[in-house]
PDB file of C-alpha atoms in Angstrom:
ATOM      1  CA  MET V   6       5.849  14.308   3.381  1.00 77.00           C
ATOM      2  CA  ASN V   7       5.551  12.373   6.816  1.00 89.00           C
ATOM      3  CA  ILE V   8       8.784  10.022   7.506  1.00 95.00           C
ATOM      4  CA  PRO V   9       8.843   9.199  11.011  1.00 96.00           C
ATOM      5  CA  THR V  10      12.400   9.105  12.405  1.00 96.00           C
ATOM      6  CA  ASN V  11      11.979   6.429  14.703  1.00 96.00           C
ATOM      7  CA  LEU V  12      11.063   3.758  11.757  1.00 98.00           C
ATOM      8  CA  LYS V  13      13.203   1.852   9.349  1.00 98.00           C
ATOM      9  CA  TYR V  14      12.266   1.516   5.585  1.00 98.00           C
ATOM     10  CA  THR V  15      12.851  -0.529   2.564  1.00 97.00           C
ATOM     11  CA  LYS V  16      13.617   0.476  -1.060  1.00 96.00           C
ATOM     12  CA  ASP V  17      10.089  -1.182  -1.740  1.00 95.00           C
ATOM     13  CA  HIS V  18       8.441   1.644   0.094  1.00 97.00           C
ATOM     14  CA  GLU V  19       7.786  -0.479   3.263  1.00 97.00           C
ATOM     15  CA  TRP V  20       8.003   0.821   6.823  1.00 98.00           C
ATOM     16  CA  VAL V  21       9.137  -1.493   9.805  1.00 98.00           C
ATOM     17  CA  SER V  22       8.475  -0.942  13.555  1.00 98.00           C
ATOM     18  CA  VAL V  23      10.804  -3.404  15.651  1.00 97.00           C
ATOM     19  CA  ASP V  24       9.750  -3.876  19.371  1.00 96.00           C
ATOM     20  CA  GLY V  25      12.109  -6.978  20.663  1.00 96.00           C
ATOM     21  CA  GLU V  26      11.575  -9.780  18.443  1.00 97.00           C
ATOM     22  CA  ILE V  27       8.400  -8.525  16.471  1.00 98.00           C
ATOM     23  CA  ALA V  28       8.333  -6.341  13.805  1.00 98.00           C
ATOM     24  CA  THR V  29       5.361  -4.118  12.327  1.00 98.00           C
ATOM     25  CA  VAL V  30       5.065  -3.706   8.805  1.00 98.00           C
ATOM     26  CA  GLY V  31       3.037  -1.096   6.522  1.00 97.00           C
ATOM     27  CA  ILE V  32       3.594   0.775   3.520  1.00 97.00           C
ATOM     28  CA  THR V  33       5.090   4.365   3.606  1.00 97.00           C
ATOM     29  CA  ASP V  34       3.124   7.817   3.498  1.00 96.00           C
ATOM     30  CA  PHE V  35       4.980   8.226  -0.039  1.00 96.00           C
ATOM     31  CA  ALA V  36       3.745   4.681  -1.291  1.00 96.00           C
ATOM     32  CA  GLN V  37       0.169   5.331  -0.492  1.00 96.00           C
ATOM     33  CA  LYS V  38       0.445   8.872  -2.185  1.00 95.00           C
ATOM     34  CA  GLU V  39       1.911   7.121  -5.088  1.00 94.00           C
ATOM     35  CA  LEU V  40      -0.846   4.441  -5.370  1.00 95.00           C
ATOM     36  CA  GLY V  41      -3.943   6.579  -4.626  1.00 94.00           C
ATOM     37  CA  ASP V  42      -7.218   5.668  -3.181  1.00 96.00           C
ATOM     38  CA  ILE V  43      -6.561   1.933  -1.639  1.00 97.00           C
ATOM     39  CA  VAL V  44      -9.439  -0.182  -2.057  1.00 96.00           C
ATOM     40  CA  TYR V  45      -7.976  -3.525  -0.988  1.00 96.00           C
ATOM     41  CA  VAL V  46      -5.472  -5.117   1.040  1.00 97.00           C
ATOM     42  CA  GLU V  47      -4.711  -8.764   0.728  1.00 96.00           C
ATOM     43  CA  VAL V  48      -2.377 -11.035   2.992  1.00 96.00           C
ATOM     44  CA  GLU V  49      -2.861 -14.714   2.453  1.00 93.00           C
ATOM     45  CA  THR V  50       0.440 -15.629   4.300  1.00 95.00           C
ATOM     46  CA  LEU V  51      -1.029 -15.428   7.824  1.00 95.00           C
ATOM     47  CA  ASP V  52       0.779 -18.167   9.795  1.00 96.00           C
ATOM     48  CA  GLN V  53       3.730 -18.729   7.122  1.00 97.00           C
ATOM     49  CA  THR V  54       7.128 -18.211   7.492  1.00 97.00           C
ATOM     50  CA  LEU V  55       8.977 -16.201   4.718  1.00 98.00           C
ATOM     51  CA  ASP V  56      12.072 -14.886   3.710  1.00 98.00           C
ATOM     52  CA  LYS V  57      13.228 -11.202   3.677  1.00 97.00           C
ATOM     53  CA  ASP V  58      12.208  -9.685   0.342  1.00 96.00           C
ATOM     54  CA  GLU V  59       9.474 -12.546  -0.602  1.00 97.00           C
ATOM     55  CA  VAL V  60       5.764 -11.158  -1.532  1.00 97.00           C
ATOM     56  CA  PHE V  61       3.596 -11.716   1.773  1.00 97.00           C
ATOM     57  CA  GLY V  62       0.577  -9.838  -0.161  1.00 97.00           C
ATOM     58  CA  THR V  63      -0.690  -7.144  -2.288  1.00 97.00           C
ATOM     59  CA  VAL V  64      -2.350  -3.458  -2.071  1.00 97.00           C
ATOM     60  CA  GLU V  65      -4.991  -2.593  -4.344  1.00 96.00           C
ATOM     61  CA  ALA V  66      -5.483   0.968  -5.592  1.00 96.00           C
ATOM     62  CA  VAL V  67      -8.114   2.130  -7.928  1.00 91.00           C
ATOM     63  CA  LYS V  68      -5.607   2.119 -10.916  1.00 87.00           C
ATOM     64  CA  THR V  69      -3.153  -0.655  -9.817  1.00 94.00           C
ATOM     65  CA  VAL V  70      -2.268  -3.730  -7.807  1.00 95.00           C
ATOM     66  CA  SER V  71       1.278  -3.854  -6.085  1.00 96.00           C
ATOM     67  CA  ASP V  72       3.038  -6.758  -4.425  1.00 97.00           C
ATOM     68  CA  LEU V  73       3.939  -6.273  -0.703  1.00 97.00           C
ATOM     69  CA  PHE V  74       7.432  -7.621  -0.024  1.00 97.00           C
ATOM     70  CA  LEU V  75       8.345  -8.626   3.424  1.00 97.00           C
ATOM     71  CA  PRO V  76      11.437  -6.551   5.066  1.00 97.00           C
ATOM     72  CA  LEU V  77      12.535  -8.923   7.371  1.00 97.00           C
ATOM     73  CA  SER V  78      12.505 -13.010   7.525  1.00 98.00           C
ATOM     74  CA  GLY V  79      10.123 -14.090   9.799  1.00 98.00           C
ATOM     75  CA  GLU V  80       6.746 -15.602  10.745  1.00 98.00           C
ATOM     76  CA  ILE V  81       3.414 -13.619   9.668  1.00 98.00           C
ATOM     77  CA  ILE V  82       1.720 -13.784  13.032  1.00 98.00           C
ATOM     78  CA  GLU V  83      -0.919 -11.169  12.706  1.00 98.00           C
ATOM     79  CA  PHE V  84      -2.903  -9.415   9.938  1.00 97.00           C
ATOM     80  CA  ASN V  85      -4.599  -6.091  10.518  1.00 98.00           C
ATOM     81  CA  ASP V  86      -8.292  -7.113   9.962  1.00 96.00           C
ATOM     82  CA  ALA V  87      -9.588  -3.855  10.068  1.00 97.00           C
ATOM     83  CA  LEU V  88      -8.101  -3.031   6.644  1.00 97.00           C
ATOM     84  CA  GLU V  89     -10.534  -5.693   5.406  1.00 94.00           C
ATOM     85  CA  SER V  90     -13.794  -3.449   5.966  1.00 95.00           C
ATOM     86  CA  ASP V  91     -11.612  -0.217   6.129  1.00 96.00           C
ATOM     87  CA  PRO V  92      -8.791  -0.277   3.713  1.00 97.00           C
ATOM     88  CA  GLU V  93      -8.741   3.299   3.191  1.00 95.00           C
ATOM     89  CA  LYS V  94      -6.672   3.471   7.043  1.00 97.00           C
ATOM     90  CA  VAL V  95      -3.466   2.644   4.869  1.00 97.00           C
ATOM     91  CA  ASN V  96      -4.179   6.187   2.962  1.00 96.00           C
ATOM     92  CA  THR V  97      -5.567   8.267   6.288  1.00 96.00           C
ATOM     93  CA  ASP V  98      -2.806   6.604   8.675  1.00 97.00           C
ATOM     94  CA  PRO V  99      -0.224   4.735   7.134  1.00 97.00           C
ATOM     95  CA  TYR V 100       1.908   4.635  10.408  1.00 97.00           C
ATOM     96  CA  GLY V 101      -0.748   3.919  12.778  1.00 96.00           C
ATOM     97  CA  ASP V 102      -4.100   2.346  12.162  1.00 97.00           C
ATOM     98  CA  GLY V 103      -3.064   1.571   8.366  1.00 97.00           C
ATOM     99  CA  TRP V 104      -0.405  -1.076   9.682  1.00 98.00           C
ATOM    100  CA  MET V 105      -0.593  -4.274   7.606  1.00 98.00           C
ATOM    101  CA  VAL V 106       1.178  -7.178   9.435  1.00 98.00           C
ATOM    102  CA  LYS V 107       3.153  -8.319  12.268  1.00 98.00           C
ATOM    103  CA  VAL V 108       6.206 -10.491  12.028  1.00 98.00           C
ATOM    104  CA  LYS V 109       7.988 -12.765  14.483  1.00 98.00           C
ATOM    105  CA  ILE V 110      11.486 -11.882  13.240  1.00 98.00           C
ATOM    106  CA  SER V 111      13.804 -14.950  12.485  1.00 98.00           C
ATOM    107  CA  ASP V 112      17.124 -13.429  11.652  1.00 97.00           C
ATOM    108  CA  ALA V 113      17.649  -9.792  13.573  1.00 96.00           C
ATOM    109  CA  SER V 114      20.837  -9.389  11.499  1.00 97.00           C
ATOM    110  CA  GLU V 115      18.719  -8.303   8.769  1.00 97.00           C
ATOM    111  CA  ILE V 116      17.412  -5.322  10.637  1.00 97.00           C
ATOM    112  CA  ALA V 117      20.746  -3.466   9.856  1.00 97.00           C
ATOM    113  CA  THR V 118      20.012  -3.779   6.093  1.00 96.00           C
ATOM    114  CA  LEU V 119      16.941  -1.591   6.528  1.00 98.00           C
ATOM    115  CA  LEU V 120      16.909   2.204   5.928  1.00 98.00           C
ATOM    116  CA  SER V 121      17.065   4.917   8.338  1.00 97.00           C
ATOM    117  CA  SER V 122      14.699   7.768   7.829  1.00 97.00           C
ATOM    118  CA  GLU V 123      17.309   9.904   6.443  1.00 97.00           C
ATOM    119  CA  ASP V 124      18.312   7.330   3.776  1.00 97.00           C
ATOM    120  CA  TYR V 125      14.660   6.510   2.808  1.00 97.00           C
ATOM    121  CA  LYS V 126      14.298  10.495   2.254  1.00 96.00           C
ATOM    122  CA  ALA V 127      17.313  10.528  -0.032  1.00 96.00           C
ATOM    123  CA  LEU V 128      15.836   7.749  -1.947  1.00 96.00           C
ATOM    124  CA  ILE V 129      12.736   9.322  -2.609  1.00 96.00           C
ATOM    125  CA  GLY V 130      13.890  12.728  -3.077  1.00 94.00           C
ATOM    126  CA  ALA V 131      12.279  14.266  -0.141  1.00 87.00           C
TER     127      ALA V 131
END
């Protein structure tokens, strides 16, 4: 199981990379394996400001559709357009080319509420 130590995580199986006031968000390796082959990623919240834990999109796999929850409050400033034509990037490279959105963080104190890689490993029993 790939769980990079330089990222933060949520109980909803999203990962977060923080660079200044910008957070890059995707789903974890564990989540993509649980979902199976991803066939569609939908994000209709571009340019919207959302609160932590609000739904910012959905990911559709062959067998199910799952909501995506924003790990930090802020404005969705970018969607990974490559996922429109190549959603399987989430399966093949969840922490790289499979990222989903970039968020301009509005409350940096929320970063402290995210899980470390060790906490996330404990959550999923890895």
